[in-house]
mmCIF file of C-alpha atoms in Angstrom:
data_model
loop_
_atom_site.group_PDB
_atom_site.id
_atom_site.type_symbol
_atom_site.label_atom_id
_atom_site.label_comp_id
_atom_site.label_asym_id
_atom_site.label_seq_id
_atom_site.Cartn_x
_atom_site.Cartn_y
_atom_site.Cartn_z
ATOM 1 C CA UNK T 1 47.085 -12.726 4.744
ATOM 2 C CA UNK T 2 46.416 -10.983 8.015
ATOM 3 C CA UNK T 3 44.342 -7.874 8.446
ATOM 4 C CA UNK T 4 43.195 -5.710 11.319
ATOM 5 C CA UNK T 5 39.653 -7.092 11.654
ATOM 6 C CA UNK T 6 38.802 -8.048 15.239
ATOM 7 C CA UNK T 7 35.624 -10.133 15.380
ATOM 8 C CA UNK T 8 33.475 -9.762 18.484
ATOM 9 C CA UNK T 9 30.054 -9.680 16.860
ATOM 10 C CA UNK T 10 29.010 -6.465 18.583
ATOM 11 C CA UNK T 11 26.383 -4.064 17.297
ATOM 12 C CA UNK T 12 29.164 -1.848 15.913
ATOM 13 C CA UNK T 13 30.417 -4.800 13.856
ATOM 14 C CA UNK T 14 26.945 -5.369 12.475
ATOM 15 C CA UNK T 15 26.478 -1.779 11.284
ATOM 16 C CA UNK T 16 26.983 -1.472 7.544
ATOM 17 C CA UNK T 17 30.390 -0.296 6.382
ATOM 18 C CA UNK T 18 28.829 2.676 4.603
ATOM 19 C CA UNK T 19 27.201 3.908 7.827
ATOM 20 C CA UNK T 20 30.486 3.584 9.715
ATOM 21 C CA UNK T 21 32.423 5.438 7.019
ATOM 22 C CA UNK T 22 29.829 8.229 6.948
ATOM 23 C CA UNK T 23 29.949 8.465 10.755
ATOM 24 C CA UNK T 24 33.747 8.638 10.616
ATOM 25 C CA UNK T 25 33.625 11.493 8.115
ATOM 26 C CA UNK T 26 31.134 13.422 10.269
ATOM 27 C CA UNK T 27 33.134 12.761 13.443
ATOM 28 C CA UNK T 28 36.383 13.793 11.709
ATOM 29 C CA UNK T 29 34.799 17.023 10.505
ATOM 30 C CA UNK T 30 33.218 17.868 13.858
ATOM 31 C CA UNK T 31 36.421 17.309 15.808
ATOM 32 C CA UNK T 32 38.103 20.089 13.833
ATOM 33 C CA UNK T 33 35.457 22.552 15.013
ATOM 34 C CA UNK T 34 36.318 21.792 18.651
ATOM 35 C CA UNK T 35 38.524 24.534 20.056
ATOM 36 C CA UNK T 36 39.310 23.601 23.627
ATOM 37 C CA UNK T 37 40.582 20.597 25.575
ATOM 38 C CA UNK T 38 37.254 20.084 27.341
ATOM 39 C CA UNK T 39 35.536 19.615 23.982
ATOM 40 C CA UNK T 40 38.223 17.168 22.928
ATOM 41 C CA UNK T 41 37.766 15.313 26.187
ATOM 42 C CA UNK T 42 34.092 14.940 25.380
ATOM 43 C CA UNK T 43 34.954 13.526 21.919
ATOM 44 C CA UNK T 44 37.428 11.174 23.584
ATOM 45 C CA UNK T 45 34.844 9.841 26.056
ATOM 46 C CA UNK T 46 32.367 9.453 23.197
ATOM 47 C CA UNK T 47 34.912 7.408 21.238
ATOM 48 C CA UNK T 48 35.911 5.278 24.228
ATOM 49 C CA UNK T 49 32.225 4.468 24.726
ATOM 50 C CA UNK T 50 32.070 3.154 21.176
ATOM 51 C CA UNK T 51 35.228 1.081 21.698
ATOM 52 C CA UNK T 52 33.517 -0.448 24.767
ATOM 53 C CA UNK T 53 30.297 -1.154 22.876
ATOM 54 C CA UNK T 54 32.358 -2.787 20.136
ATOM 55 C CA UNK T 55 34.185 -4.870 22.788
ATOM 56 C CA UNK T 56 37.630 -4.012 21.445
ATOM 57 C CA UNK T 57 40.455 -4.995 23.823
ATOM 58 C CA UNK T 58 42.974 -2.306 24.712
ATOM 59 C CA UNK T 59 45.867 -3.975 22.872
ATOM 60 C CA UNK T 60 43.888 -4.065 19.601
ATOM 61 C CA UNK T 61 43.097 -0.353 19.950
ATOM 62 C CA UNK T 62 46.713 0.401 20.827
ATOM 63 C CA UNK T 63 47.906 -1.423 17.717
ATOM 64 C CA UNK T 64 45.979 1.123 15.609
ATOM 65 C CA UNK T 65 47.675 4.056 17.312
ATOM 66 C CA UNK T 66 51.173 2.587 17.666
ATOM 67 C CA UNK T 67 52.568 3.379 14.176
ATOM 68 C CA UNK T 68 51.718 7.075 14.646
ATOM 69 C CA UNK T 69 53.148 7.398 18.162
ATOM 70 C CA UNK T 70 56.678 8.360 17.181
ATOM 71 C CA UNK T 71 55.565 11.158 14.884
ATOM 72 C CA UNK T 72 53.038 12.392 17.449
ATOM 73 C CA UNK T 73 55.817 12.512 20.056
ATOM 74 C CA UNK T 74 58.011 14.573 17.718
ATOM 75 C CA UNK T 75 55.152 16.981 17.075
ATOM 76 C CA UNK T 76 54.471 17.235 20.798
ATOM 77 C CA UNK T 77 58.092 18.168 21.481
ATOM 78 C CA UNK T 78 58.200 20.702 18.638
ATOM 79 C CA UNK T 79 54.884 22.298 19.715
ATOM 80 C CA UNK T 80 55.879 22.326 23.365
ATOM 81 C CA UNK T 81 58.996 24.375 22.738
ATOM 82 C CA UNK T 82 57.428 26.688 20.175
ATOM 83 C CA UNK T 83 53.919 27.469 21.356
ATOM 84 C CA UNK T 84 53.542 25.906 24.751
ATOM 85 C CA UNK T 85 52.230 22.915 26.605
ATOM 86 C CA UNK T 86 48.518 23.411 26.113
ATOM 87 C CA UNK T 87 48.549 23.633 22.306
ATOM 88 C CA UNK T 88 50.978 20.703 22.159
ATOM 89 C CA UNK T 89 48.609 18.519 24.169
ATOM 90 C CA UNK T 90 45.619 19.746 22.146
ATOM 91 C CA UNK T 91 47.125 18.916 18.743
ATOM 92 C CA UNK T 92 48.444 15.511 19.764
ATOM 93 C CA UNK T 93 45.238 14.475 21.556
ATOM 94 C CA UNK T 94 43.115 15.543 18.595
ATOM 95 C CA UNK T 95 45.134 13.439 16.199
ATOM 96 C CA UNK T 96 45.168 10.460 18.543
ATOM 97 C CA UNK T 97 41.364 10.580 18.763
ATOM 98 C CA UNK T 98 41.061 10.899 14.995
ATOM 99 C CA UNK T 99 43.436 7.993 14.346
ATOM 100 C CA UNK T 100 41.627 5.815 16.902
ATOM 101 C CA UNK T 101 38.218 6.681 15.435
ATOM 102 C CA UNK T 102 39.427 5.608 12.005
ATOM 103 C CA UNK T 103 41.014 2.568 13.627
ATOM 104 C CA UNK T 104 37.667 1.607 15.164
ATOM 105 C CA UNK T 105 36.118 1.455 11.687
ATOM 106 C CA UNK T 106 39.035 -0.671 10.517
ATOM 107 C CA UNK T 107 38.925 -3.240 13.327
ATOM 108 C CA UNK T 108 35.130 -3.623 13.214
ATOM 109 C CA UNK T 109 34.675 -3.945 9.446
ATOM 110 C CA UNK T 110 35.688 -6.836 7.204
ATOM 111 C CA UNK T 111 37.751 -6.003 4.109
ATOM 112 C CA UNK T 112 35.047 -7.550 1.928
ATOM 113 C CA UNK T 113 32.380 -5.286 3.491
ATOM 114 C CA UNK T 114 34.579 -2.252 2.854
ATOM 115 C CA UNK T 115 35.031 -3.239 -0.791
ATOM 116 C CA UNK T 116 31.274 -3.690 -1.135
ATOM 117 C CA UNK T 117 30.735 -0.250 0.402
ATOM 118 C CA UNK T 118 33.102 1.254 -2.172
ATOM 119 C CA UNK T 119 31.255 -0.441 -5.009
ATOM 120 C CA UNK T 120 27.919 0.737 -3.631
ATOM 121 C CA UNK T 121 29.319 4.252 -3.256
ATOM 122 C CA UNK T 122 30.441 4.259 -6.886
ATOM 123 C CA UNK T 123 27.065 3.152 -8.227
ATOM 124 C CA UNK T 124 25.684 6.703 -8.678
ATOM 125 C CA UNK T 125 28.777 7.406 -10.803
ATOM 126 C CA UNK T 126 28.116 4.431 -13.101
ATOM 127 C CA UNK T 127 27.814 6.778 -16.056
ATOM 128 C CA UNK T 128 31.470 7.832 -15.770
ATOM 129 C CA UNK T 129 33.075 4.923 -13.916
ATOM 130 C CA UNK T 130 33.021 1.338 -15.170
ATOM 131 C CA UNK T 131 32.167 -0.271 -11.841
ATOM 132 C CA UNK T 132 32.844 -3.853 -12.914
ATOM 133 C CA UNK T 133 36.355 -2.777 -13.908
ATOM 134 C CA UNK T 134 36.904 -1.172 -10.517
ATOM 135 C CA UNK T 135 35.619 -4.368 -8.872
ATOM 136 C CA UNK T 136 37.887 -6.480 -11.047
ATOM 137 C CA UNK T 137 40.907 -4.320 -10.193
ATOM 138 C CA UNK T 138 40.237 -4.489 -6.429
ATOM 139 C CA UNK T 139 39.569 -8.229 -6.478
ATOM 140 C CA UNK T 140 42.612 -8.979 -8.644
ATOM 141 C CA UNK T 141 44.904 -6.846 -6.499
ATOM 142 C CA UNK T 142 43.780 -8.559 -3.289
ATOM 143 C CA UNK T 143 44.081 -11.974 -4.927
ATOM 144 C CA UNK T 144 47.549 -11.244 -6.288
ATOM 145 C CA UNK T 145 49.132 -9.679 -3.197
ATOM 146 C CA UNK T 146 50.283 -13.075 -1.858
ATOM 147 C CA UNK T 147 51.395 -14.103 -5.354
ATOM 148 C CA UNK T 148 53.491 -10.963 -5.733
ATOM 149 C CA UNK T 149 54.939 -11.444 -2.256
ATOM 150 C CA UNK T 150 55.907 -14.941 -3.353
ATOM 151 C CA UNK T 151 57.560 -13.641 -6.552
ATOM 152 C CA UNK T 152 59.599 -11.079 -4.589
ATOM 153 C CA UNK T 153 60.627 -13.901 -2.246
ATOM 154 C CA UNK T 154 61.615 -16.245 -5.104
ATOM 155 C CA UNK T 155 63.651 -13.582 -6.875
ATOM 156 C CA UNK T 156 65.489 -12.774 -3.645
ATOM 157 C CA UNK T 157 66.222 -16.469 -3.145
ATOM 158 C CA UNK T 158 67.522 -16.776 -6.695
ATOM 159 C CA UNK T 159 69.740 -13.735 -6.220
ATOM 160 C CA UNK T 160 70.967 -15.033 -2.868
ATOM 161 C CA UNK T 161 72.688 -17.848 -4.735
ATOM 162 C CA UNK T 162 74.556 -15.145 -6.652
ATOM 163 C CA UNK T 163 75.197 -13.163 -3.444
ATOM 164 C CA UNK T 164 72.955 -10.380 -4.750
ATOM 165 C CA UNK T 165 69.862 -10.698 -2.564
ATOM 166 C CA UNK T 166 70.632 -7.381 -0.859
ATOM 167 C CA UNK T 167 71.111 -5.600 -4.187
ATOM 168 C CA UNK T 168 67.922 -3.669 -4.828
ATOM 169 C CA UNK T 169 68.227 -3.516 -8.629
ATOM 170 C CA UNK T 170 68.899 -7.232 -8.904
ATOM 171 C CA UNK T 171 65.698 -7.857 -6.940
ATOM 172 C CA UNK T 172 63.478 -5.167 -8.468
ATOM 173 C CA UNK T 173 64.086 -5.735 -12.170
ATOM 174 C CA UNK T 174 63.272 -9.457 -12.403
ATOM 175 C CA UNK T 175 60.320 -8.951 -10.053
ATOM 176 C CA UNK T 176 58.837 -6.207 -12.207
ATOM 177 C CA UNK T 177 59.365 -8.038 -15.492
ATOM 178 C CA UNK T 178 57.771 -11.189 -14.072
ATOM 179 C CA UNK T 179 54.829 -9.138 -12.746
ATOM 180 C CA UNK T 180 54.231 -7.469 -16.110
ATOM 181 C CA UNK T 181 54.447 -10.778 -17.978
ATOM 182 C CA UNK T 182 52.004 -12.345 -15.559
ATOM 183 C CA UNK T 183 49.668 -9.344 -15.920
ATOM 184 C CA UNK T 184 49.658 -9.758 -19.702
ATOM 185 C CA UNK T 185 48.793 -13.452 -19.340
ATOM 186 C CA UNK T 186 46.010 -12.728 -16.834
ATOM 187 C CA UNK T 187 44.543 -10.070 -19.153
ATOM 188 C CA UNK T 188 44.606 -12.478 -22.096
ATOM 189 C CA UNK T 189 42.943 -15.167 -19.993
ATOM 190 C CA UNK T 190 40.227 -12.695 -18.931
ATOM 191 C CA UNK T 191 39.575 -11.583 -22.490
ATOM 192 C CA UNK T 192 39.481 -15.206 -23.635
ATOM 193 C CA UNK T 193 36.604 -15.563 -21.161
ATOM 194 C CA UNK T 194 34.945 -12.483 -22.692
ATOM 195 C CA UNK T 195 35.481 -9.979 -19.883
ATOM 196 C CA UNK T 196 35.940 -7.210 -22.450
ATOM 197 C CA UNK T 197 32.432 -7.706 -23.821
ATOM 198 C CA UNK T 198 30.892 -7.298 -20.356
ATOM 199 C CA UNK T 199 30.189 -3.608 -20.950
ATOM 200 C CA UNK T 200 28.261 -4.310 -24.116
ATOM 201 C CA UNK T 201 26.109 -7.068 -22.641
ATOM 202 C CA UNK T 202 25.286 -4.792 -19.718
ATOM 203 C CA UNK T 203 24.069 -1.987 -21.976
ATOM 204 C CA UNK T 204 22.134 -4.452 -24.120
ATOM 205 C CA UNK T 205 20.335 -5.691 -21.040
ATOM 206 C CA UNK T 206 19.556 -2.150 -19.983
ATOM 207 C CA UNK T 207 18.070 -1.384 -23.381
ATOM 208 C CA UNK T 208 15.867 -4.461 -23.206
ATOM 209 C CA UNK P 1 40.772 1.510 -20.589
ATOM 210 C CA UNK P 2 40.787 -2.123 -21.707
ATOM 211 C CA UNK P 3 41.208 -5.346 -19.742
ATOM 212 C CA UNK P 4 44.995 -5.199 -20.002
ATOM 213 C CA UNK P 5 45.103 -1.736 -18.441
ATOM 214 C CA UNK P 6 42.887 -2.874 -15.563
ATOM 215 C CA UNK P 7 45.099 -5.896 -14.904
ATOM 216 C CA UNK P 8 48.334 -3.866 -15.077
ATOM 217 C CA UNK P 9 46.868 -1.410 -12.563
ATOM 218 C CA UNK P 10 45.766 -4.229 -10.245
ATOM 219 C CA UNK P 11 49.006 -6.187 -10.397
ATOM 220 C CA UNK P 12 51.154 -3.109 -9.921
ATOM 221 C CA UNK P 13 49.098 -2.243 -6.834
ATOM 222 C CA UNK P 14 49.774 -5.778 -5.604
ATOM 223 C CA UNK P 15 53.454 -5.267 -6.400
ATOM 224 C CA UNK P 16 53.504 -2.100 -4.273
ATOM 225 C CA UNK P 17 52.116 -4.240 -1.459
ATOM 226 C CA UNK P 18 54.716 -6.948 -2.087
ATOM 227 C CA UNK P 19 57.499 -4.370 -1.936
ATOM 228 C CA UNK P 20 56.250 -3.243 1.467
ATOM 229 C CA UNK P 21 57.084 -6.674 2.834
ATOM 230 C CA UNK P 22 60.686 -6.522 1.624
ATOM 231 C CA UNK P 23 63.102 -5.651 4.418
ATOM 232 C CA UNK P 24 65.091 -2.494 3.577
ATOM 233 C CA UNK P 25 67.629 -3.333 0.885
ATOM 234 C CA UNK P 26 71.037 -1.860 0.333
ATOM 235 C CA UNK P 27 72.629 -0.521 -2.807
ATOM 236 C CA UNK P 28 75.766 -2.156 -4.138
ATOM 237 C CA UNK P 29 78.871 -0.249 -2.959
ATOM 238 C CA UNK P 30 76.942 2.449 -1.097
ATOM 239 C CA UNK P 31 75.335 0.615 1.771
ATOM 240 C CA UNK P 32 72.385 2.909 2.429
ATOM 241 C CA UNK P 33 69.271 0.961 3.439
ATOM 242 C CA UNK P 34 66.271 1.711 1.217
ATOM 243 C CA UNK P 35 62.631 0.807 1.667
ATOM 244 C CA UNK P 36 61.399 -0.488 -1.646
ATOM 245 C CA UNK P 37 57.799 0.725 -1.367
ATOM 246 C CA UNK P 38 58.258 4.457 -1.974
ATOM 247 C CA UNK P 39 60.328 3.524 -5.000
ATOM 248 C CA UNK P 40 57.362 1.579 -6.267
ATOM 249 C CA UNK P 41 55.500 4.878 -6.580
ATOM 250 C CA UNK P 42 58.132 6.323 -8.939
ATOM 251 C CA UNK P 43 58.188 3.009 -10.823
ATOM 252 C CA UNK P 44 54.394 2.880 -11.201
ATOM 253 C CA UNK P 45 54.417 6.156 -13.126
ATOM 254 C CA UNK P 46 57.614 5.442 -15.012
ATOM 255 C CA UNK P 47 56.570 1.976 -16.153
ATOM 256 C CA UNK P 48 52.780 2.171 -16.557
ATOM 257 C CA UNK P 49 52.579 5.845 -17.573
ATOM 258 C CA UNK P 50 50.672 8.725 -15.992
ATOM 259 C CA UNK P 51 47.091 7.496 -15.887
ATOM 260 C CA UNK P 52 47.618 3.812 -15.153
ATOM 261 C CA UNK P 53 50.471 4.567 -12.749
ATOM 262 C CA UNK P 54 48.409 7.022 -10.714
ATOM 263 C CA UNK P 55 45.413 4.646 -10.685
ATOM 264 C CA UNK P 56 47.545 1.764 -9.431
ATOM 265 C CA UNK P 57 48.690 3.967 -6.530
ATOM 266 C CA UNK P 58 45.050 4.961 -5.856
ATOM 267 C CA UNK P 59 44.105 1.275 -5.817
ATOM 268 C CA UNK P 60 46.963 0.489 -3.453
ATOM 269 C CA UNK P 61 45.838 3.258 -1.073
ATOM 270 C CA UNK P 62 42.245 1.966 -1.262
ATOM 271 C CA UNK P 63 43.469 -1.482 -0.207
ATOM 272 C CA UNK P 64 45.330 0.117 2.710
ATOM 273 C CA UNK P 65 42.224 2.116 3.669
ATOM 274 C CA UNK P 66 39.886 -0.881 3.663
ATOM 275 C CA UNK P 67 42.070 -2.454 6.321
ATOM 276 C CA UNK P 68 44.958 -4.399 4.824
ATOM 277 C CA UNK P 69 48.328 -3.882 6.556
ATOM 278 C CA UNK P 70 50.235 -3.167 3.351
ATOM 279 C CA UNK P 71 52.299 -0.074 4.092
ATOM 280 C CA UNK P 72 55.906 -0.870 4.963
ATOM 281 C CA UNK P 73 56.148 -1.869 8.603
ATOM 282 C CA UNK P 74 52.733 -3.524 8.442
ATOM 283 C CA UNK P 75 50.763 -0.287 8.795
ATOM 284 C CA UNK P 76 47.304 0.130 7.330
ATOM 285 C CA UNK P 77 43.637 0.824 7.976
ATOM 286 C CA UNK P 78 41.730 4.077 7.944
ATOM 287 C CA UNK P 79 43.896 5.442 10.746
ATOM 288 C CA UNK P 80 46.947 6.107 8.594
ATOM 289 C CA UNK P 81 44.874 8.565 6.540
ATOM 290 C CA UNK P 82 43.881 10.457 9.667
ATOM 291 C CA UNK P 83 47.476 11.025 10.784
ATOM 292 C CA UNK P 84 49.563 14.143 10.290
ATOM 293 C CA UNK P 85 51.721 12.579 7.576
ATOM 294 C CA UNK P 86 48.767 11.483 5.436
ATOM 295 C CA UNK P 87 49.632 14.207 2.912
ATOM 296 C CA UNK P 88 52.640 12.157 1.844
ATOM 297 C CA UNK P 89 50.388 9.164 1.088
ATOM 298 C CA UNK P 90 47.996 11.246 -1.021
ATOM 299 C CA UNK P 91 50.917 12.937 -2.765
ATOM 300 C CA UNK P 92 52.003 9.539 -4.121
ATOM 301 C CA UNK P 93 49.047 9.569 -6.521
ATOM 302 C CA UNK P 94 49.947 12.903 -8.108
ATOM 303 C CA UNK P 95 53.642 12.063 -7.876
ATOM 304 C CA UNK P 96 53.169 8.855 -9.862
ATOM 305 C CA UNK P 97 51.058 10.779 -12.389
ATOM 306 C CA UNK P 98 53.744 13.423 -12.902
ATOM 307 C CA UNK P 99 56.516 10.820 -13.225
ATOM 308 C CA UNK P 100 54.401 9.068 -15.839
ATOM 309 C CA UNK P 101 53.611 12.284 -17.655
ATOM 310 C CA UNK P 102 57.268 13.291 -18.001
ATOM 311 C CA UNK P 103 58.247 9.773 -19.098
ATOM 312 C CA UNK P 104 55.418 9.695 -21.675
ATOM 313 C CA UNK P 105 56.237 13.146 -23.057
ATOM 314 C CA UNK P 106 59.863 12.156 -23.598
ATOM 315 C CA UNK P 107 59.309 8.505 -24.471
ATOM 316 C CA UNK P 108 61.210 8.510 -27.790
ATOM 317 C CA UNK P 109 64.296 10.200 -26.399
ATOM 318 C CA UNK P 110 63.999 8.659 -22.925
ATOM 319 C CA UNK P 111 67.449 8.142 -21.462
ATOM 320 C CA UNK P 112 68.761 7.977 -17.934
ATOM 321 C CA UNK P 113 68.784 11.784 -17.556
ATOM 322 C CA UNK P 114 65.156 12.202 -18.652
ATOM 323 C CA UNK P 115 64.033 9.291 -16.503
ATOM 324 C CA UNK P 116 65.806 10.812 -13.527
ATOM 325 C CA UNK P 117 64.232 14.201 -14.198
ATOM 326 C CA UNK P 118 60.869 12.428 -14.050
ATOM 327 C CA UNK P 119 61.550 10.536 -10.830
ATOM 328 C CA UNK P 120 62.985 13.612 -9.105
ATOM 329 C CA UNK P 121 60.211 16.010 -10.119
ATOM 330 C CA UNK P 122 57.312 13.574 -9.620
ATOM 331 C CA UNK P 123 58.720 11.292 -6.954
ATOM 332 C CA UNK P 124 60.451 13.855 -4.749
ATOM 333 C CA UNK P 125 59.438 17.439 -5.588
ATOM 334 C CA UNK P 126 55.688 16.808 -5.897
ATOM 335 C CA UNK P 127 55.642 14.517 -2.861
ATOM 336 C CA UNK P 128 57.223 17.184 -0.648
ATOM 337 C CA UNK P 129 55.211 19.978 -2.271
ATOM 338 C CA UNK P 130 52.043 18.308 -0.967
ATOM 339 C CA UNK P 131 53.363 16.468 2.084
ATOM 340 C CA UNK P 132 55.157 19.353 3.837
ATOM 341 C CA UNK P 133 52.321 21.947 3.825
ATOM 342 C CA UNK P 134 49.919 19.171 4.888
ATOM 343 C CA UNK P 135 52.200 18.290 7.796
ATOM 344 C CA UNK P 136 52.607 21.959 8.727
ATOM 345 C CA UNK P 137 48.861 22.637 8.730
ATOM 346 C CA UNK P 138 47.829 19.334 10.323
ATOM 347 C CA UNK P 139 50.381 19.552 13.132
ATOM 348 C CA UNK P 140 49.997 23.336 13.451
ATOM 349 C CA UNK P 141 53.741 23.775 13.198
ATOM 350 C CA UNK P 142 55.547 26.517 11.270
ATOM 351 C CA UNK P 143 56.164 25.676 7.627
ATOM 352 C CA UNK P 144 59.936 26.024 8.015
ATOM 353 C CA UNK P 145 59.995 23.517 10.864
ATOM 354 C CA UNK P 146 58.017 20.962 8.852
ATOM 355 C CA UNK P 147 60.344 21.638 5.929
ATOM 356 C CA UNK P 148 63.567 21.041 7.872
ATOM 357 C CA UNK P 149 62.150 17.924 9.533
ATOM 358 C CA UNK P 150 61.267 16.467 6.128
ATOM 359 C CA UNK P 151 64.622 17.318 4.553
ATOM 360 C CA UNK P 152 66.230 14.470 6.505
ATOM 361 C CA UNK P 153 64.638 12.054 4.031
ATOM 362 C CA UNK P 154 65.839 13.794 0.861
ATOM 363 C CA UNK P 155 69.247 12.063 0.503
ATOM 364 C CA UNK P 156 67.546 8.651 0.617
ATOM 365 C CA UNK P 157 64.941 9.852 -1.850
ATOM 366 C CA UNK P 158 67.569 10.979 -4.325
ATOM 367 C CA UNK P 159 69.129 7.517 -4.263
ATOM 368 C CA UNK P 160 65.665 6.035 -4.837
ATOM 369 C CA UNK P 161 65.150 8.380 -7.788
ATOM 370 C CA UNK P 162 68.448 7.237 -9.323
ATOM 371 C CA UNK P 163 67.634 3.541 -8.871
ATOM 372 C CA UNK P 164 64.063 4.015 -10.162
ATOM 373 C CA UNK P 165 65.300 5.881 -13.232
ATOM 374 C CA UNK P 166 67.690 3.036 -13.971
ATOM 375 C CA UNK P 167 64.923 0.440 -13.578
ATOM 376 C CA UNK P 168 62.521 2.478 -15.762
ATOM 377 C CA UNK P 169 65.101 2.538 -18.568
ATOM 378 C CA UNK P 170 65.773 -1.202 -18.259
ATOM 379 C CA UNK P 171 62.049 -2.030 -18.330
ATOM 380 C CA UNK P 172 61.582 0.228 -21.349
ATOM 381 C CA UNK P 173 64.215 -1.850 -23.157
ATOM 382 C CA UNK P 174 62.856 -5.256 -22.200
ATOM 383 C CA UNK P 175 59.097 -4.828 -21.614
ATOM 384 C CA UNK P 176 57.826 -1.430 -22.808
ATOM 385 C CA UNK P 177 54.208 -0.672 -21.886
ATOM 386 C CA UNK P 178 53.939 2.974 -22.916
ATOM 387 C CA UNK P 179 53.003 3.334 -26.585
ATOM 388 C CA UNK P 180 53.928 6.569 -28.243
#
């Protein structure tokens, strides 16, 4: 499966995912306190500098912004006719910077590092959240995405023979039933390997 | 929350991803193209129930946020949550929860009408209730403008609600997961 990670081994890549996420949150908060185009320009230059340090080619950066372009264009047009050119530019530029900043975190951080950062972030909440269950859910979901894609594909092929591969119900229903059956089997296999007792062993260890 | 619940949540999140890869499908006799993914949100609540359904949507959004291109059209990464339409993504969580809640509350008497009430309230009403004000505030556009712009998607959503309700009923008959 593809993802957005662009390896260049820069110092930005080597920063921990948690640091990058925290920086993104701070940057995203600060940018909303900026009230004029000059301030936004400064944020933009700041961000471009980081893209350069991270050695991200222009096309990779553009790919992060591309899905949002159409909506941003619509907003620009609406703003332009309602409140004027300057506000229209301001709003669209601010969102472009924000999307690109988030995109920078995405292209410089591996999915596995992100997942680890989430688990680390949840650790203080261990009292209320069963972290190993969250880990299991994330790992399983990532592992099963290609499998589920394959099931959707198989069901569509089977329905094609019947001339029903464009019929959404004929594709959805068998896909869902197969997914649920598979989920039940996976859960039974996990419990057979004593996943359910993991909580208890953990607490026992803590007591010791 | 036992192992089964965790696995249902995980595999439904994976299913949401799988549905994003499906090219838009058409309904028999109507011919309107429909992206399967947003329907998955109504289905998550309607099939897994409120809590598990909402958690599977949360998990799916987490996978998108950590950098997997799972949204329909191959979109993903942190950037999609910084955009002006991010409110619609977050609304999926509460939407799935509400669909699940209505389905659970009426589980014994669940028929097509009740299922459709659930998918319309949770899958359409709640989604727009959160998504439109978010869009209006984020894009600094008047509420009415954001409202009219979003209304273009309502006819498609109603068809999705009908299809989802039908699927929820069929799954209840053949593989019920909500115990009441």
